[in-house]
Short mmCIF file of C-alpha atoms and ligand atoms in Angstrom, two decimals:
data_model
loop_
_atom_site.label_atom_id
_atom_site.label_comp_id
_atom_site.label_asym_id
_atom_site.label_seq_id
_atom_site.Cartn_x
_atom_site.Cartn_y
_atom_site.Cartn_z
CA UNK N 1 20.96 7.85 22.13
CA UNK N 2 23.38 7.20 18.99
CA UNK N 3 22.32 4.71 16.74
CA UNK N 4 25.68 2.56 17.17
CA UNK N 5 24.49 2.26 20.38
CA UNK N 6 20.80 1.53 20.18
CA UNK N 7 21.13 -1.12 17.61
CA UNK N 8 23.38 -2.98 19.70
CA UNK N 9 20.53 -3.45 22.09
CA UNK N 10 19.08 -5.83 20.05
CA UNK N 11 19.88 -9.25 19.60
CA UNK N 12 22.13 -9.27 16.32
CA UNK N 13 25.18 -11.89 16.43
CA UNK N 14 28.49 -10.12 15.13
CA UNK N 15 30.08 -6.65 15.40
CA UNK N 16 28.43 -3.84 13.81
CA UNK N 17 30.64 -2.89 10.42
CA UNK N 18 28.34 -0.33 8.81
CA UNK N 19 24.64 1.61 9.47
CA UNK N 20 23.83 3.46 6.78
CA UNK N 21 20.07 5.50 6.06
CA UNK N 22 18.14 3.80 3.53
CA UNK N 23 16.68 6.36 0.94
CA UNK N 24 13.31 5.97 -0.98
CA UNK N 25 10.55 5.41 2.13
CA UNK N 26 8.83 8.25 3.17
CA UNK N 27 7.19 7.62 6.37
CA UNK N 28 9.80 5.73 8.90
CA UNK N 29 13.40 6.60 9.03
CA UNK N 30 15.48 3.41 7.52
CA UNK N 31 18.92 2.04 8.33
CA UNK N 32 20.58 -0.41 7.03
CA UNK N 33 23.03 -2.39 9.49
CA UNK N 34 25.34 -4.69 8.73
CA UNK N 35 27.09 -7.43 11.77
CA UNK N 36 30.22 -9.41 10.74
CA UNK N 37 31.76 -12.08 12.50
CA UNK N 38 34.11 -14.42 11.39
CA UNK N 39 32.22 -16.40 9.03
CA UNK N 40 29.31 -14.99 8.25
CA UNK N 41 27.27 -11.11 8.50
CA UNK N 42 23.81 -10.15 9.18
CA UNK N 43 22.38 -7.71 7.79
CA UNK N 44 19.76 -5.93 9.86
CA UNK N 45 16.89 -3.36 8.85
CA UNK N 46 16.69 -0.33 12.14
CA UNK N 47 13.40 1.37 11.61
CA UNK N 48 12.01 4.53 14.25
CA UNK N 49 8.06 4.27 13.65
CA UNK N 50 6.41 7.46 12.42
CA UNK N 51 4.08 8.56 15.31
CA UNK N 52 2.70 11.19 13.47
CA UNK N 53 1.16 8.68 10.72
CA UNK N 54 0.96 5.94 13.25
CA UNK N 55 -0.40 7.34 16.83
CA UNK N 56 -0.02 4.07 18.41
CA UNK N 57 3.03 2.33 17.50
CA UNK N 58 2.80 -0.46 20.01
CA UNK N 59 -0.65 -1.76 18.14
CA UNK N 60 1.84 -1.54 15.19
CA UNK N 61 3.66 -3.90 16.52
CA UNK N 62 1.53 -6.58 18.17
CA UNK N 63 0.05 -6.40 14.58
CA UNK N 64 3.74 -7.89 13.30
CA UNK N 65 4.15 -10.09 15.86
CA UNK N 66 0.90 -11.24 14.94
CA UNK N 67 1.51 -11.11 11.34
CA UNK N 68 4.69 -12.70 11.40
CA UNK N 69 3.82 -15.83 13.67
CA UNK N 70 0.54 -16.32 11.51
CA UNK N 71 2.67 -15.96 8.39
CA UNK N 72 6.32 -17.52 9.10
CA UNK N 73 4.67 -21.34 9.43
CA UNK N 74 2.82 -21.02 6.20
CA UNK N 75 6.25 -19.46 4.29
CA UNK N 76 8.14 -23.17 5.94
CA UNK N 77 5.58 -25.65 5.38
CA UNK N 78 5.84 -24.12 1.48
CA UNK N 79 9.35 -24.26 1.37
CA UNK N 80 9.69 -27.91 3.18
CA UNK N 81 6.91 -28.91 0.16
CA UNK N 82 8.99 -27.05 -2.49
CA UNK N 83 5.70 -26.76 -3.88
CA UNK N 84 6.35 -22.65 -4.94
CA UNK N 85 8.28 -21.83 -7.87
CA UNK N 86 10.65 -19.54 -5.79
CA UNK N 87 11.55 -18.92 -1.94
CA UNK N 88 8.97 -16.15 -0.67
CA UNK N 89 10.10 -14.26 2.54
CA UNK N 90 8.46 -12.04 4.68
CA UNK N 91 10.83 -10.06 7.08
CA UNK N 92 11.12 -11.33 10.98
CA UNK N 93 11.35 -9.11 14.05
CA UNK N 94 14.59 -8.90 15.83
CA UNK N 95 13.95 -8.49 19.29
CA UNK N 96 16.12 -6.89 21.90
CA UNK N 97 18.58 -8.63 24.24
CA UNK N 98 15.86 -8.71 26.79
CA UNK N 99 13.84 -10.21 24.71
CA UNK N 100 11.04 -7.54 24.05
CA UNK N 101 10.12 -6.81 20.29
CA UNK N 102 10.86 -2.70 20.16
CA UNK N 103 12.57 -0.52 22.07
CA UNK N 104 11.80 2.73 23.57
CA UNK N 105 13.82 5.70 23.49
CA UNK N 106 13.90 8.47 26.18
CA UNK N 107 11.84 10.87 24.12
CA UNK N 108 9.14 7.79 23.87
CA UNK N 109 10.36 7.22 20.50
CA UNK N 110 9.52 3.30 19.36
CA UNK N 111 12.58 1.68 17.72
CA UNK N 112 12.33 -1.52 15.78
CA UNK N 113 14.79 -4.24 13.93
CA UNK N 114 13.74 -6.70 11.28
CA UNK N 115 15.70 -9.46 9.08
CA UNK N 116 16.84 -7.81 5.66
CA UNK N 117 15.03 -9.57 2.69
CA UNK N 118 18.88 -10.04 1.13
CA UNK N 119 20.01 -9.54 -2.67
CA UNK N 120 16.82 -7.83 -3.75
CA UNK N 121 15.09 -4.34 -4.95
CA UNK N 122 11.87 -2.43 -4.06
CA UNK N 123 12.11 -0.20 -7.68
CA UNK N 124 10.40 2.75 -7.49
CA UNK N 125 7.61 2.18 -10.44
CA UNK N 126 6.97 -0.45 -12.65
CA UNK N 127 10.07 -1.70 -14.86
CA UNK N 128 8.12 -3.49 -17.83
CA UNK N 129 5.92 -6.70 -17.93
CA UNK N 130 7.81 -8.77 -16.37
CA UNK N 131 8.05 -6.97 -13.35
CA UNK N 132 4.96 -5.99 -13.19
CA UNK N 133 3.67 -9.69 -13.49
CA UNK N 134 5.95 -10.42 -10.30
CA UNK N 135 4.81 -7.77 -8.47
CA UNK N 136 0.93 -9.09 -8.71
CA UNK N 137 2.79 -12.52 -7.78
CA UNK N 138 3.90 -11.15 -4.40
CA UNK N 139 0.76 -9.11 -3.37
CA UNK N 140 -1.18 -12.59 -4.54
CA UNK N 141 0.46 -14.34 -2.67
CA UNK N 142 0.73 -11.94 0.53
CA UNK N 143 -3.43 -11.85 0.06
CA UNK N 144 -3.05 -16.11 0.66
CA UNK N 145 -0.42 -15.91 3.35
CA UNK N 146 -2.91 -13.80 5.47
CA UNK N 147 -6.36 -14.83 3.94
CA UNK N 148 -6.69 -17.30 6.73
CA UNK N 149 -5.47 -14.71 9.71
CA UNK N 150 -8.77 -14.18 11.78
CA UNK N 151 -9.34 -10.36 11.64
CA UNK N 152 -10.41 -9.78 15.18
CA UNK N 153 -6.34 -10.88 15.55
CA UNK N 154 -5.39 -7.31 14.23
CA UNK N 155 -6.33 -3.95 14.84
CA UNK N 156 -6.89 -1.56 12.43
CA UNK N 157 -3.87 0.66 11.85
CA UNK N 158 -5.42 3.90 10.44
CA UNK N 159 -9.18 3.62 11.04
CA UNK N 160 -11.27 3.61 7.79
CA UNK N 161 -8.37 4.25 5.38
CA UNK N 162 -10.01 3.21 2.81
CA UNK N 163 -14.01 3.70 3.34
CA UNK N 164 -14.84 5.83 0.01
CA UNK N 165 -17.95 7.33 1.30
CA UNK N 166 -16.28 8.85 4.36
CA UNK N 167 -14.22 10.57 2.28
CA UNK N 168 -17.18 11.60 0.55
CA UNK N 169 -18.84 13.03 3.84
CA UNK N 170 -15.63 15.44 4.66
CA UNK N 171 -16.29 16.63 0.50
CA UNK N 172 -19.29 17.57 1.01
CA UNK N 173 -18.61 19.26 4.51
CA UNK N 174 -15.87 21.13 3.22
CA UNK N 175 -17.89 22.45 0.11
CA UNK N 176 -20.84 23.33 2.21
CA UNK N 177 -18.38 24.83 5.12
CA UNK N 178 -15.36 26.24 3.34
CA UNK N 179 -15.47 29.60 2.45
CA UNK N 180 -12.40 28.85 0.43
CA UNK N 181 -14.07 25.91 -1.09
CA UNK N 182 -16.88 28.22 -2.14
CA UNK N 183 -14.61 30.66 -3.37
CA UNK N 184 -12.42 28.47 -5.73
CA UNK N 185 -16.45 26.90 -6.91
CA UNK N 186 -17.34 30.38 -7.95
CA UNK N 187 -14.44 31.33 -9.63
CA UNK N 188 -13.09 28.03 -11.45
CA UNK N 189 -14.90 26.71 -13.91
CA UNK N 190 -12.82 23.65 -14.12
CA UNK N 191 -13.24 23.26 -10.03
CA UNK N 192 -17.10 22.84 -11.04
CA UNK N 193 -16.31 20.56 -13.77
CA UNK N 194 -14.50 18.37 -11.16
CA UNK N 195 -17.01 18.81 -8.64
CA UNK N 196 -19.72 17.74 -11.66
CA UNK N 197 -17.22 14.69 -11.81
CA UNK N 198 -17.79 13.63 -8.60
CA UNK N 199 -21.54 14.38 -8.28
CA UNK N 200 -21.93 11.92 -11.23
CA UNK N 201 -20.33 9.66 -9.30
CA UNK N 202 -21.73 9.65 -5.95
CA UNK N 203 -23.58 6.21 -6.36
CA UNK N 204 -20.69 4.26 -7.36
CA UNK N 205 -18.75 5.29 -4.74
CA UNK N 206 -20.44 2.97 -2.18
CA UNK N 207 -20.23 -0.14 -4.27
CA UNK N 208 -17.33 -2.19 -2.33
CA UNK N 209 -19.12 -1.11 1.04
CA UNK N 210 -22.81 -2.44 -0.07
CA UNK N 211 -21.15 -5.44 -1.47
CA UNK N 212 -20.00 -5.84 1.96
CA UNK N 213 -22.87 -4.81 3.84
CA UNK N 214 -24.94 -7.59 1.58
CA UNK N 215 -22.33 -10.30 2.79
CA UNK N 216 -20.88 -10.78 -1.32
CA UNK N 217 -17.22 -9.44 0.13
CA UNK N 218 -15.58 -10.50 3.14
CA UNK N 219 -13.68 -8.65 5.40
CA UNK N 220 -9.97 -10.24 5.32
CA UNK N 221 -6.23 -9.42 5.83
CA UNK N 222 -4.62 -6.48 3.51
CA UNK N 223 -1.31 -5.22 3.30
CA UNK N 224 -2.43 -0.94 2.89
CA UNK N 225 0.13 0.28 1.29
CA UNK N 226 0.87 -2.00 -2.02
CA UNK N 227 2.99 0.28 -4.25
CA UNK N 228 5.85 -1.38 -6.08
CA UNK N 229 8.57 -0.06 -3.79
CA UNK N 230 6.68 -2.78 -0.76
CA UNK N 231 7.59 -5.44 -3.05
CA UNK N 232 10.98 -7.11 -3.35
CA UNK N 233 12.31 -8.48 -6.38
CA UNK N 234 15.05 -11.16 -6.02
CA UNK N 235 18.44 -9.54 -8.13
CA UNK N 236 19.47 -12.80 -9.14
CA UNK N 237 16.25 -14.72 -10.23
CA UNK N 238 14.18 -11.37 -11.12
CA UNK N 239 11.54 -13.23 -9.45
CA UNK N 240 9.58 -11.48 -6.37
CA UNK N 241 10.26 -12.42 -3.43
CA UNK N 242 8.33 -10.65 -0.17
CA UNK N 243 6.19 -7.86 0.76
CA UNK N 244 7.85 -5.28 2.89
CA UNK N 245 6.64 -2.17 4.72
CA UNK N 246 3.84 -4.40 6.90
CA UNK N 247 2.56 -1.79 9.28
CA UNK N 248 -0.40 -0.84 7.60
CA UNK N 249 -1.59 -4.52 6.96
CA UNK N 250 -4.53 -4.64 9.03
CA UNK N 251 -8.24 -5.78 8.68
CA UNK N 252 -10.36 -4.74 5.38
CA UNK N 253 -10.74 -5.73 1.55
CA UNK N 254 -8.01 -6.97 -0.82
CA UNK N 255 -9.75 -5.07 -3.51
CA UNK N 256 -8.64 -2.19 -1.83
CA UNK N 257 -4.84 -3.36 -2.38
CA UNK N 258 -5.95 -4.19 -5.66
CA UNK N 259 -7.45 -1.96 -6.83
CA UNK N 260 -4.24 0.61 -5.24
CA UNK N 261 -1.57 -1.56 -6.97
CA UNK N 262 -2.85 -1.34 -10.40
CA UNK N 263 -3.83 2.44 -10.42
CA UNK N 264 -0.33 3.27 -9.13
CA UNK N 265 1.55 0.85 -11.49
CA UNK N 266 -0.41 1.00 -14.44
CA UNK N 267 0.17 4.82 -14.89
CA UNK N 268 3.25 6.03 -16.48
CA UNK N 269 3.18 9.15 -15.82
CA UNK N 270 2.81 9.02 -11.88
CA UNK N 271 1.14 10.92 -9.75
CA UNK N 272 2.39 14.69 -10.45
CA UNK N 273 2.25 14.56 -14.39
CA UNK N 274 1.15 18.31 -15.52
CA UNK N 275 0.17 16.95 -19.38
CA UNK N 276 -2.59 15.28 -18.66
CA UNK N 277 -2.90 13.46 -22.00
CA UNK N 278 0.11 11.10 -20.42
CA UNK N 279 -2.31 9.94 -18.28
CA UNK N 280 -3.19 6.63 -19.30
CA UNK N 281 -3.71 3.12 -17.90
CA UNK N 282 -1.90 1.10 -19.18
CA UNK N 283 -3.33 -2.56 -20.45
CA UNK N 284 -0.33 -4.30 -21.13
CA UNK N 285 0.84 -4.03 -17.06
CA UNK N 286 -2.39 -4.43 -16.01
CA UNK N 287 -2.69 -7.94 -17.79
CA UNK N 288 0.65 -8.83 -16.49
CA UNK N 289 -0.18 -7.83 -13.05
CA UNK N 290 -3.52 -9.67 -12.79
CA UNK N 291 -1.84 -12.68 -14.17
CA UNK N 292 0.67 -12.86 -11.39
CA UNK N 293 -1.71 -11.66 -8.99
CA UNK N 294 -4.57 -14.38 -10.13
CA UNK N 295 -1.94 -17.34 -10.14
CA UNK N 296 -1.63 -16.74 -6.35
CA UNK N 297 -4.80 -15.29 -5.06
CA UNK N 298 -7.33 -18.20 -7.08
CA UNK N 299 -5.95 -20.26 -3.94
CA UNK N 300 -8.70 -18.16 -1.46
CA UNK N 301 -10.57 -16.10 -4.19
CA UNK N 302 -14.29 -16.47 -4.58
CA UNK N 303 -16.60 -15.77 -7.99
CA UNK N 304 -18.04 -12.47 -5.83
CA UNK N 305 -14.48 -11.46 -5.13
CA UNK N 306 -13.79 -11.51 -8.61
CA UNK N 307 -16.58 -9.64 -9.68
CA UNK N 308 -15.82 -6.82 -8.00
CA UNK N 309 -12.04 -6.53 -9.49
CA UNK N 310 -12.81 -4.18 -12.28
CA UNK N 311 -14.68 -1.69 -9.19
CA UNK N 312 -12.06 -1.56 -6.94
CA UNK N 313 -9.11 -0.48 -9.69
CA UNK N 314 -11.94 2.29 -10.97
CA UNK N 315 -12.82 3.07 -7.36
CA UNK N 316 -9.22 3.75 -5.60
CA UNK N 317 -8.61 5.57 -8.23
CA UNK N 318 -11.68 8.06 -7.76
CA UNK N 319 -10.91 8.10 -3.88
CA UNK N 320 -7.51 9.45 -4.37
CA UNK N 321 -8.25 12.30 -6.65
CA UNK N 322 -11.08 13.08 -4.27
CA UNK N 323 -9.10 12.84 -1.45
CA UNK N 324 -6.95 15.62 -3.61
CA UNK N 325 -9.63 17.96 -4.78
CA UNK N 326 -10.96 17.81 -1.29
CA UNK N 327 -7.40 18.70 0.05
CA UNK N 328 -7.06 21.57 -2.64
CA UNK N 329 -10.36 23.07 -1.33
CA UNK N 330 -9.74 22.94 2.35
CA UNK N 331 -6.61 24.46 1.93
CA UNK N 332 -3.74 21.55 1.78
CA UNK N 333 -4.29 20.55 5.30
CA UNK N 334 -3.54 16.57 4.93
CA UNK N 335 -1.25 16.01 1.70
CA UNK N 336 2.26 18.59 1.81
CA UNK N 337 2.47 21.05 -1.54
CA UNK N 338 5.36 22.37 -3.19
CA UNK N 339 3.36 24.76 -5.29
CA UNK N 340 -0.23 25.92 -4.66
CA UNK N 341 -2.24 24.44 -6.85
CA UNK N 342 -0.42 20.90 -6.51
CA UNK N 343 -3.35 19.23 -4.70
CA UNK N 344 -5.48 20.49 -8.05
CA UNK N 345 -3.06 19.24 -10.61
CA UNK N 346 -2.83 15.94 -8.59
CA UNK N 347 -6.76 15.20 -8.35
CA UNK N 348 -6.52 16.01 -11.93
CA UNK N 349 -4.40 13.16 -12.58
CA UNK N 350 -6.39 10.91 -10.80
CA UNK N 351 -9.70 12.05 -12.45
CA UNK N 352 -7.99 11.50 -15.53
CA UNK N 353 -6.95 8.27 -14.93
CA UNK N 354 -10.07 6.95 -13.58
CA UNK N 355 -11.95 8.46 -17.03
CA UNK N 356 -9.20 6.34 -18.49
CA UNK N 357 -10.05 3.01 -16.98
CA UNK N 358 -13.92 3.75 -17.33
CA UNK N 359 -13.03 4.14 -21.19
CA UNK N 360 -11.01 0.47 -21.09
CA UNK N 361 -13.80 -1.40 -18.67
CA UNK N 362 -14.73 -3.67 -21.26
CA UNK N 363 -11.45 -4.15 -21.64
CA UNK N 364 -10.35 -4.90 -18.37
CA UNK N 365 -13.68 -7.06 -17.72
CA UNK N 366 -12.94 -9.55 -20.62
CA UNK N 367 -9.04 -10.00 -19.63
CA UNK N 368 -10.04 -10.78 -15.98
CA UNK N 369 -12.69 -13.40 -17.41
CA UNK N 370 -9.53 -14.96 -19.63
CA UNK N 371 -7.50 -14.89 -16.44
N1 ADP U 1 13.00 -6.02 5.48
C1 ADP U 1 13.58 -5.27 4.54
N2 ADP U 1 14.49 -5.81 3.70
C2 ADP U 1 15.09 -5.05 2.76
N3 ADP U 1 14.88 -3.75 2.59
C3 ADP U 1 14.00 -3.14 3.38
C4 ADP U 1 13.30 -3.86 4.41
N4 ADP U 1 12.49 -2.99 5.06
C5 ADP U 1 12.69 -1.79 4.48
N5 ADP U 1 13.58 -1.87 3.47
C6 ADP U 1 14.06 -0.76 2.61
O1 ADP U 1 13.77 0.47 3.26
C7 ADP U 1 12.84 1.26 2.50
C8 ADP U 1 11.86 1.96 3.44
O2 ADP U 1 11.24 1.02 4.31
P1 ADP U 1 9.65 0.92 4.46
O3 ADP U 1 9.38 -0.13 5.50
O4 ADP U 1 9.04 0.73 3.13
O5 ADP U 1 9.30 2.35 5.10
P2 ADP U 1 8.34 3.52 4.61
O6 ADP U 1 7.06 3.29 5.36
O7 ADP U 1 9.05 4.73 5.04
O8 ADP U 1 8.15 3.40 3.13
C9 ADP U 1 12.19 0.26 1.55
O9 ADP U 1 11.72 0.87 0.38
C10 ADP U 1 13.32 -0.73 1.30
O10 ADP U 1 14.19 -0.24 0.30
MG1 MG U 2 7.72 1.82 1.91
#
């Protein structure tokens, strides 16, 4: 069906002036759609939902109904209060003109429309202090929006995401079944070195997991997927404003989203950087960050919860470069390559940048204590 037409099946007052793609996301298509009538326009976000990434996009979406009715009360009984120091949104779901909240499409395609979070940016990395400070706002105060949403409410969108030691497991199977794996071993002795990395810390990876096992972390509401380009910053204020992106927010630990947001932000040099001595984490945004982030999240966060702060940033970290270097061994099966060994260079990165916080833990353990 054309998009002119399927967007028109939902319930969006106005005529439809413009639908344009929406560039930077890389998992659903975007559009942007704009309805005018005479006095006013809505502007309209059209999303298809990636069934590849998400096999059941109808779980997707009870989870944002869920999210949304949960959430939407808390965001008015804030505003009525004017207790915040700025208007925080979180997008609502437009629902068709018969009243159901997606739309499928004759190849069983699931289409869905949400309110536009108006006049504001999701930047693509971290701008400065400032903007790093108001991105830990938003994800704080996304972690307090949902802290109180009973988890049995939502399923979990992509089953053990983030459960280090399984990731561990499917290393060590692919080292001890790979004949690839076991090729690269032999030959490399920087593959060793990395595998030596990871051996030394095998322990450490289950830390979040035991502390949950032992009852010190509880299993809440995260968002997934907290890089700056989920968070909106207002254009006029430069304040933050929402969290977008919301199908991965699903049961498990905020120290995951934590811990995700400051090893993506707090790294200059991204994720593909070939000089590794770029790869740093940086202080400065981390402080900011964590002081926005605190501000919000002291509302639900306990002393345990806080203890574990400094693990989770050192522990995403070391799950995505061994997500990588496991990747790189079995072949690039799971993350796409543009050059063979980009799966290497990438754990590299990540290897270097958890060395990097390891270096800085005292560091980092004294500035959350001031915070
Ligand atoms: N509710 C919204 N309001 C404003 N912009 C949005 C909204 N939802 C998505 N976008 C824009 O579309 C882009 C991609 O959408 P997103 O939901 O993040 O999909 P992906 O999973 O592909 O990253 C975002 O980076 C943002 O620029
Ligand atoms: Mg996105």
């Amino acid at each position: 069906m054309e998009l002119s037409l399927l967007i028109n099946l939902f319930d969006v007052p106005g005529c439809l002036v413009v639908l344009n793609p929406v560039g930077s996301g890389n998992v659903n298509d975007t559009f942007n759609a704009i309805f005018r009538n005479t006095f006013d326009e809505h502007q309209v976000i059209l999303q298809k939902i990636n069934r590849k990434v998400f096999p059941e996009p109808e779980a997707i979406m009870r989870n944002l109904r869920r999210l949304t009715v949960h959430a939407h009360p808390k965001l008015l009984a804030e505003e009525e209060k004017q207790t915040a120091d700025r208007v925080w949104q979180m997008p609502m779901i437009v629902q068709t003109k018969d009243k159901k909240d997606f739309y499928t499409d004759e190849d069983g395609q699931l289409w869905r429309v949400i309110t536009k979070i108006p006049s504001a940016t999701a930047f693509d990395s971290a701008q400065g202090t400032e903007h790093a400070l108001e991105c830990g706002a938003v994800l704080g105060h996304f972690h307090w929006l949902v802290s109180d949403l009973p988890t049995e409410q939502m399923v979990e969108p992509i089953p053990g995401f983030h459960v280090t030691p399984r990731y561990l497991r499917q290393y060590d199977e692919t080292v001890e079944n790979s004949s690839r794996a076991k090729e690269l071993l032999r030959a490399s002795t920087e593959v060793r070195r990395m595998e030596m990395f990871i051996n030394e810390r095998r322990e450490f990876a289950y830390t979040l997991q035991q502390a949950m096992d032992r009852g010190e972390l509880k299993l809440r509401m995260m968002h997934g997927d907290p890089k700056v380009n989920n968070i909106m910053i207002d254009n006029f204020t430069g304040k933050g404003t929402a969290m977008i992106d919301l199908d991965t927010v699903g049961p498990g630990l905020v120290h995951y989203d934590f811990g995700d947001a400051l090893r993506s932000i707090c790294n200059h040099a991204g994720e593909e950087e070939s000089n590794l001595s770029k790869v740093v984490f940086d202080m400065n945004l981390f402080e900011s960050f964590c002081r926005g982030y605190l501000r919000q999240a002291r509302q639900f966060m306990t002393d345990a919860d806080r203890e574990y702060l400094y693990d989770s940033v050192r522990l995403i970290t070391f799950e995505l470069g061994l997500r990588f270097f496991q990747d790189y061994l079995a072949g690039d099966i799971y993350f796409k390559t543009q050059y063979p060994e980009q799966n290497l260079n990438r754990a590299r990165v990540q290897f270097r940048l958890c060395e990097s916080i390891e270096s800085k833990e005292r560091m980092i353990r004294e500035s959350l204590a001031k915070l």
